[in-house]
CSV table of C-alpha atoms and ligand atoms in Angstrom, one decimal:
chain,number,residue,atom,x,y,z
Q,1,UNK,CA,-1.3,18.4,8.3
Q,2,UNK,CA,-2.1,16.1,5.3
Q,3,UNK,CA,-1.0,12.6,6.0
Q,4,UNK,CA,-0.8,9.4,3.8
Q,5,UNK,CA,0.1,6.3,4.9
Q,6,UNK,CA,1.0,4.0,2.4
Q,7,UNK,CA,0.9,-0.1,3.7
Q,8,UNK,CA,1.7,-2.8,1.7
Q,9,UNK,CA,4.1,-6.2,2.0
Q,10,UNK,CA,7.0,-4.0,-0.3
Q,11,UNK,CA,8.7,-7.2,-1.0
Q,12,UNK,CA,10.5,-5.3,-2.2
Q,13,UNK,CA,9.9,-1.9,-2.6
Q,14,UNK,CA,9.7,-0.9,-6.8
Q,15,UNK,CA,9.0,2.1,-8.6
Q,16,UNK,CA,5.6,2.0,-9.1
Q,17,UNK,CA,5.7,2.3,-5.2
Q,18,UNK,CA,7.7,5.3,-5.0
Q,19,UNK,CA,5.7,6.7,-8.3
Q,20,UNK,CA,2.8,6.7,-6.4
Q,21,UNK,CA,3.5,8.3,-3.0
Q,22,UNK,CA,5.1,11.1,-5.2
Q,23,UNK,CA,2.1,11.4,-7.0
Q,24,UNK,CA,0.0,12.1,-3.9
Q,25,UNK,CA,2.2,14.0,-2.0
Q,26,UNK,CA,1.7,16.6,-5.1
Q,27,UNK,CA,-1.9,15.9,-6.2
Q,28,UNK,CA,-3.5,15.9,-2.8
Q,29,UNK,CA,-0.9,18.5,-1.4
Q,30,UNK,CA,0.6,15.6,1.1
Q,31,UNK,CA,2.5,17.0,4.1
Q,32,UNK,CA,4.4,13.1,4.5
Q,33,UNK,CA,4.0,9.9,3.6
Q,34,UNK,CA,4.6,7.3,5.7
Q,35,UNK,CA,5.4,3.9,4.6
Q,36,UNK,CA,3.9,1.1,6.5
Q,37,UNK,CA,5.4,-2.4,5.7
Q,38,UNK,CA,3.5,-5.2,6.9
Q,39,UNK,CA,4.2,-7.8,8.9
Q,40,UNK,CA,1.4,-10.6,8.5
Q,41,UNK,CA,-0.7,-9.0,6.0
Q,42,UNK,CA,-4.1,-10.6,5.9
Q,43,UNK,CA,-4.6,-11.0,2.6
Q,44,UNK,CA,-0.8,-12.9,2.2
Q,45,UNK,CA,-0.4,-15.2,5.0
Q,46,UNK,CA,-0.4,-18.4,3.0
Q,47,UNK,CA,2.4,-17.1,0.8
Q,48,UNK,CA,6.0,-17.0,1.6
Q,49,UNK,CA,7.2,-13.5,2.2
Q,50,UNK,CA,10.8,-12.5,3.1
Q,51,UNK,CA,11.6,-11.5,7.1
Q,52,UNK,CA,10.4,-8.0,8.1
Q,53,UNK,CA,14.1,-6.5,8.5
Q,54,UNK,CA,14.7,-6.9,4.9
Q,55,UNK,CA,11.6,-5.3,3.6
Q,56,UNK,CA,12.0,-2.2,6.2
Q,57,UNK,CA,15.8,-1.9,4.9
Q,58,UNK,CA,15.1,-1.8,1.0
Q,59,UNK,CA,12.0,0.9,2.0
Q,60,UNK,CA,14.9,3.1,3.5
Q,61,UNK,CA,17.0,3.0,0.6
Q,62,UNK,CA,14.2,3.8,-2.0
Q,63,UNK,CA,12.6,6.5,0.4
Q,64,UNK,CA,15.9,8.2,1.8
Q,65,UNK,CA,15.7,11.3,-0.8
Q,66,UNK,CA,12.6,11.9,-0.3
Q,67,UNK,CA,12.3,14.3,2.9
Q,68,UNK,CA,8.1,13.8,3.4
Q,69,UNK,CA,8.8,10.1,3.1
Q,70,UNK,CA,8.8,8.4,6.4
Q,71,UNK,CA,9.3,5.0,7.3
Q,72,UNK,CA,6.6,3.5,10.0
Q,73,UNK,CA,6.9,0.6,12.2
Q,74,UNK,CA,3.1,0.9,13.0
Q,75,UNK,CA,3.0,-3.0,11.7
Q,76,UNK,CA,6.3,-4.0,13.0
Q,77,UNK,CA,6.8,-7.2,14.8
Q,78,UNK,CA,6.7,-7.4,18.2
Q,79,UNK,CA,11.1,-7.2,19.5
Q,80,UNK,CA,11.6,-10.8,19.7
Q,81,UNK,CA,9.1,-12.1,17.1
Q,82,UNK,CA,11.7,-11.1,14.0
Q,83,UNK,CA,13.4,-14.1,12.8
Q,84,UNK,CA,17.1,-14.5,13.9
Q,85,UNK,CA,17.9,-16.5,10.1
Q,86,UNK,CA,17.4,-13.0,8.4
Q,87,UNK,CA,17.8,-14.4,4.8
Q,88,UNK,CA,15.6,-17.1,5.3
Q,89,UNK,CA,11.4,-16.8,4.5
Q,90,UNK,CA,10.5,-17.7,7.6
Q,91,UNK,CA,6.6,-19.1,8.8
Q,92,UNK,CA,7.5,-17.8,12.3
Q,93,UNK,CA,6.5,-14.1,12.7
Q,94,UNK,CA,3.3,-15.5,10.8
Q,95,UNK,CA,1.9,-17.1,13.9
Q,96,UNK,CA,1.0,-14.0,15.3
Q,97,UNK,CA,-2.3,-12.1,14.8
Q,98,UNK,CA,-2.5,-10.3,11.3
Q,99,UNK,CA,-2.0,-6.5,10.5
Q,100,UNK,CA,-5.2,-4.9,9.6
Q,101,UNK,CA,-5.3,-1.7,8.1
Q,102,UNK,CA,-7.8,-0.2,10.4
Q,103,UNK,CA,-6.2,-0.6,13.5
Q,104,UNK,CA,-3.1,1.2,12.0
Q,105,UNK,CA,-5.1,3.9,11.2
Q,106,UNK,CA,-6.3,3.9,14.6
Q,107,UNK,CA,-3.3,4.1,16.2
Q,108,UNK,CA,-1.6,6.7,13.9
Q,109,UNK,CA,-4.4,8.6,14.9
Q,110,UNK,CA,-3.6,8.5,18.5
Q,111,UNK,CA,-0.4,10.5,17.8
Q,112,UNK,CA,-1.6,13.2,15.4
Q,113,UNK,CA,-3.8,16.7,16.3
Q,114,UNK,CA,-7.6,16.5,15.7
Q,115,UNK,CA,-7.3,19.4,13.0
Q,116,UNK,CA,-4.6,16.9,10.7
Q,117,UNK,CA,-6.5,14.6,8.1
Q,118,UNK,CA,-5.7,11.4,6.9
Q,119,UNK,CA,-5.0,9.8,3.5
Q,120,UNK,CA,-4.8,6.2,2.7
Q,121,UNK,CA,-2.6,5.2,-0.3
Q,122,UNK,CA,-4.0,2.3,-2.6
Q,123,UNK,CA,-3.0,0.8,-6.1
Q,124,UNK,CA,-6.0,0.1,-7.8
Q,125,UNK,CA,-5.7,-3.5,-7.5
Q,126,UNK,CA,-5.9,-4.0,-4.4
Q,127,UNK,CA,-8.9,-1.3,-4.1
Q,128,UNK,CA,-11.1,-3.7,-6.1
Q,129,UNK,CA,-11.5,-6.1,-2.7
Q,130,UNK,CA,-11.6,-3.2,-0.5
Q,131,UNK,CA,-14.7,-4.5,0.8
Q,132,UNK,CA,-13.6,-7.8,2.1
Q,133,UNK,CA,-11.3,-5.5,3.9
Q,134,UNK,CA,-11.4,-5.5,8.0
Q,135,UNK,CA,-14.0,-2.8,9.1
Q,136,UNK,CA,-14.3,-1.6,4.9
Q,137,UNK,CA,-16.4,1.0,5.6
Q,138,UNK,CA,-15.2,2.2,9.2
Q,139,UNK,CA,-12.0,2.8,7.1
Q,140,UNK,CA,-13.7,5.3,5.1
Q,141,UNK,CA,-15.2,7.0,8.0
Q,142,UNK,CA,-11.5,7.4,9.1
Q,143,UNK,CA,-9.7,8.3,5.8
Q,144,UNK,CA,-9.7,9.8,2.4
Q,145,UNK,CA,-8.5,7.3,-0.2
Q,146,UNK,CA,-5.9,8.1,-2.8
Q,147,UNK,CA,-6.2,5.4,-5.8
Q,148,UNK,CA,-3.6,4.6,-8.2
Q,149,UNK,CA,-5.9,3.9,-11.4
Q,150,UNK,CA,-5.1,2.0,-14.1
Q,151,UNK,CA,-5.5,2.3,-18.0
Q,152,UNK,CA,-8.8,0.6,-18.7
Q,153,UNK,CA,-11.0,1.2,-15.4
Q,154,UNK,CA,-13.7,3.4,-15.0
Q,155,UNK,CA,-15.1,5.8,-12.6
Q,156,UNK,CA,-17.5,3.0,-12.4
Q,157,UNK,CA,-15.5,0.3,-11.4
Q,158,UNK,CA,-14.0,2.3,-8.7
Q,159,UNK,CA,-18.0,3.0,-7.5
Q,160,UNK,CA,-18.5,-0.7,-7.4
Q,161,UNK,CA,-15.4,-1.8,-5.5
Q,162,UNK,CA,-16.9,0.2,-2.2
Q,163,UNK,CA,-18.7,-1.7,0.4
Q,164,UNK,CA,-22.5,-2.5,-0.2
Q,165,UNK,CA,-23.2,0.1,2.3
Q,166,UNK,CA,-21.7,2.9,0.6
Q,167,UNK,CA,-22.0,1.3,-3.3
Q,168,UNK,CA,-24.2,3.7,-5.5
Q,169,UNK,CA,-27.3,2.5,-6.9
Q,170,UNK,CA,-27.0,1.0,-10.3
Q,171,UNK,CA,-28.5,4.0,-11.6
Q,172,UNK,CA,-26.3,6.0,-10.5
Q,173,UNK,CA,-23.4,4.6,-11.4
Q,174,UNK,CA,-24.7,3.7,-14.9
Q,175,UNK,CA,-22.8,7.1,-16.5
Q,176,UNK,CA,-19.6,6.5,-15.0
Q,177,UNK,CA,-19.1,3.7,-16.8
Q,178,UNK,CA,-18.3,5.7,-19.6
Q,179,UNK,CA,-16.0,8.2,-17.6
Q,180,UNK,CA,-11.9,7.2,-16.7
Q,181,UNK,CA,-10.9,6.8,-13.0
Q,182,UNK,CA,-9.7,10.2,-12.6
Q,183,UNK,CA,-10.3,13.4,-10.8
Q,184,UNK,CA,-12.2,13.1,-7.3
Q,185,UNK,CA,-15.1,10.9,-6.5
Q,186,UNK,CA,-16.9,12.5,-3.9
Q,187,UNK,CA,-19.9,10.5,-2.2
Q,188,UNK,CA,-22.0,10.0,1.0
Q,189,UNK,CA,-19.4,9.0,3.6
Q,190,UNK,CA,-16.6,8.8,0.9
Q,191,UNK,CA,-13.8,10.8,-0.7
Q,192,UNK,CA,-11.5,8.7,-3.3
Q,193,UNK,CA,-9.0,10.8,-5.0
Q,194,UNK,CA,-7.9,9.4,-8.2
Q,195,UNK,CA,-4.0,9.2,-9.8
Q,196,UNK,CA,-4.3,9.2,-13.4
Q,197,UNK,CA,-1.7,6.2,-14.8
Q,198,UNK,CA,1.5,6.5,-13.5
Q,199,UNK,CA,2.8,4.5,-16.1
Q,200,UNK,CA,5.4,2.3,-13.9
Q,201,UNK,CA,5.3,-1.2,-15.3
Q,202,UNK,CA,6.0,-4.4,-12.7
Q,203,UNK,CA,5.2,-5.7,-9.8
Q,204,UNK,CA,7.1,-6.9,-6.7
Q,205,UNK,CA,6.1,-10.6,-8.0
Q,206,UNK,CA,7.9,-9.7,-11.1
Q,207,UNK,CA,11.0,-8.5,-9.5
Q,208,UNK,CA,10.7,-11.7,-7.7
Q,209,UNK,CA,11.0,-13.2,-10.9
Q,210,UNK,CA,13.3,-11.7,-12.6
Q,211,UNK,CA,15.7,-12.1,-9.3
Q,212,UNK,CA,15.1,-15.7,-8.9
Q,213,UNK,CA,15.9,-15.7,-12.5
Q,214,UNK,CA,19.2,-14.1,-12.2
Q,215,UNK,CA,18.3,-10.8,-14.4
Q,216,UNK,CA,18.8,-7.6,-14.0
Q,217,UNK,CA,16.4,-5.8,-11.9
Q,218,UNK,CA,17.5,-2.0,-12.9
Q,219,UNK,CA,13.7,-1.9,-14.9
Q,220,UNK,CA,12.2,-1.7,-11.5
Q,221,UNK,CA,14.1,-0.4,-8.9
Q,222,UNK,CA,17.0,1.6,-8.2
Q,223,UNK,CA,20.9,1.1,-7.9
Q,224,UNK,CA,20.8,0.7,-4.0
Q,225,UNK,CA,17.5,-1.9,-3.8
Q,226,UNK,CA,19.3,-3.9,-6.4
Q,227,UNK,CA,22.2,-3.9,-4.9
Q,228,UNK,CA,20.9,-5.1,-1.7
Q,229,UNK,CA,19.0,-7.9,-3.2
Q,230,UNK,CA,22.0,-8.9,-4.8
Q,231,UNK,CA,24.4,-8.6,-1.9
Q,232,UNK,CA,21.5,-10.5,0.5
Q,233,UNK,CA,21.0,-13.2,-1.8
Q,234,UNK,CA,17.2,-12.3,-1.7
Q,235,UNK,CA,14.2,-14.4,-4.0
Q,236,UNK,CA,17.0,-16.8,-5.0
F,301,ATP,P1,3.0,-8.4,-5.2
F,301,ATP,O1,3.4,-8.5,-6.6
F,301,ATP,O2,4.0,-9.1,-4.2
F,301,ATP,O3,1.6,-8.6,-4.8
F,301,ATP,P2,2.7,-5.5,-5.0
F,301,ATP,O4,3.8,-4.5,-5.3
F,301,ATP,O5,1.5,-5.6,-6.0
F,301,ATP,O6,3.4,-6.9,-4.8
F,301,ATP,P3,2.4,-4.5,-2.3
F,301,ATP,O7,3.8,-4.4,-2.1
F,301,ATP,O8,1.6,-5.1,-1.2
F,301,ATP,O9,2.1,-5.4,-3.6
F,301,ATP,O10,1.8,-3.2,-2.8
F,301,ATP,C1,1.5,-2.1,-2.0
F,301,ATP,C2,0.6,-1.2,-2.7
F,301,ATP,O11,1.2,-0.6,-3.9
F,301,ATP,C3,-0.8,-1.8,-3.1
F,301,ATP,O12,-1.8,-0.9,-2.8
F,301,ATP,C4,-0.6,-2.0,-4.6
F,301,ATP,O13,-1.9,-1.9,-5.2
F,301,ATP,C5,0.3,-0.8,-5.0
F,301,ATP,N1,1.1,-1.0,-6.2
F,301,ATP,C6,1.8,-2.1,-6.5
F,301,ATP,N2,2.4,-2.0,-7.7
F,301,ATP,C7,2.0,-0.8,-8.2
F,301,ATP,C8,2.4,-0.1,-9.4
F,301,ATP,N3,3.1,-0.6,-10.4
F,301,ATP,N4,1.8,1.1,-9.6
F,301,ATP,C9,1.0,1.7,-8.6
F,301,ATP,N5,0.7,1.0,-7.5
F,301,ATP,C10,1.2,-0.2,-7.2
């Protein structure tokens, strides 16, 4: 089988999520998807970030309809660590060691047959510092990459984001600045399959926004995920 796995903080879950899991389940012939929340994400632990159970309840209601989409609770707190004040931020479940991508990966591994290949799910933003990631490059040993692109990045700039031991030489990257992040970039040690724009404006710090603002949210998520914002008193 063809497995994604798709982490992030989901905080909350928005379109442009759910736009992109669709568009790799089709483009790289995806068998699932599973969603992995995070619970101390390495990259977020100074900022406040709403409890666990919320963000794993707004992933099932934007994922229900979606029969390859599975929800993971590779990153889940420990039973005891989530906090009992569920519509509080909390500092807590912070306290304990980070999630980091590669030991997910890891352990998914554990449970799936040696013939079934893995796919890890990225926006393009967050690729650009995939080289400050944990183990960078052990994570490309382990995984295809699926990128989200976005209008104005190159083929280059995708080249450049890798870790120093798998960048190009300058020379070789040189054309691709010229050329979109699309299609499949294919290198020593790395396979990056690109999404072309998936047009879905916003961002979960937007939606943030917009609910501590007391707008509507329908823009960037659907009827259920607003509703459950609204009825949970969430980013107020
Ligand atoms: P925040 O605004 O809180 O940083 P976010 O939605 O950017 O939220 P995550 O929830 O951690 O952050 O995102 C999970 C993954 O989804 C990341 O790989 C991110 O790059 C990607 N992503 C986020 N927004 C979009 C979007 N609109 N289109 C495509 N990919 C996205």
């Amino acid at each position: 089988m063809n497995i994604g796995l798709f982490g992030g903080t989901f905080d909350p879950v928005h379109r442009g999520h759910v736009a992109l899991a669709r568009a790799a389940l089709q483009q790289c012939k995806l068998h699932r998807v599973y969603f992995v929340p995070a619970n101390i994400p390495p990259h977020k632990q100074r900022q406040p970030l709403s409890p666990f159970v919320h963000r794993f309840a707004m992933l099932a209601l934007a994922t229900s309809e979606e029969k390859a989409f599975v929800l993971s609770l590779l990153e889940a707190p420990e039973e005891g660590a989530t906090p009992i004040r569920i519509n509080a931020r909390t500092e807590k479940d912070r306290q304990e060691k980070p999630n980091y991508t590669i030991d997910t990966v890891r352990r998914l591994k554990q449970s799936c047959k040696a013939s079934d290949k893995l796919f890890l799910l990225i926006g393009m933003d967050a690729f650009a510092d995939i080289a400050k990631w944990h183990q960078a490059e052990a994570l490309f040993r382990e995984c295809e990459f699926v990128v989200a692109s976005r209008p104005g990045y190159s083929l280059a700039d995708v080249a450049n984001a890798l870790p120093e031991s798998l960048r190009p030489r300058p020379e070789v990257t040189r054309p691709f600045h010229k050329q979109p992040a699309t299609g499949d970039l294919v290198l020593p040690g790395v396979t990056i399959h690109l999404l072309a724009d998936l047009h879905q404006p916003g961002s979960a710090t937007a939606i943030r926004q917009a609910a501590a603002a007391g707008k509507a949210l329908g823009r960037f998520v659907d009827a259920p995920v607003a509703e459950y914002i609204r009825k949970m008193g969430l980013y107020k």
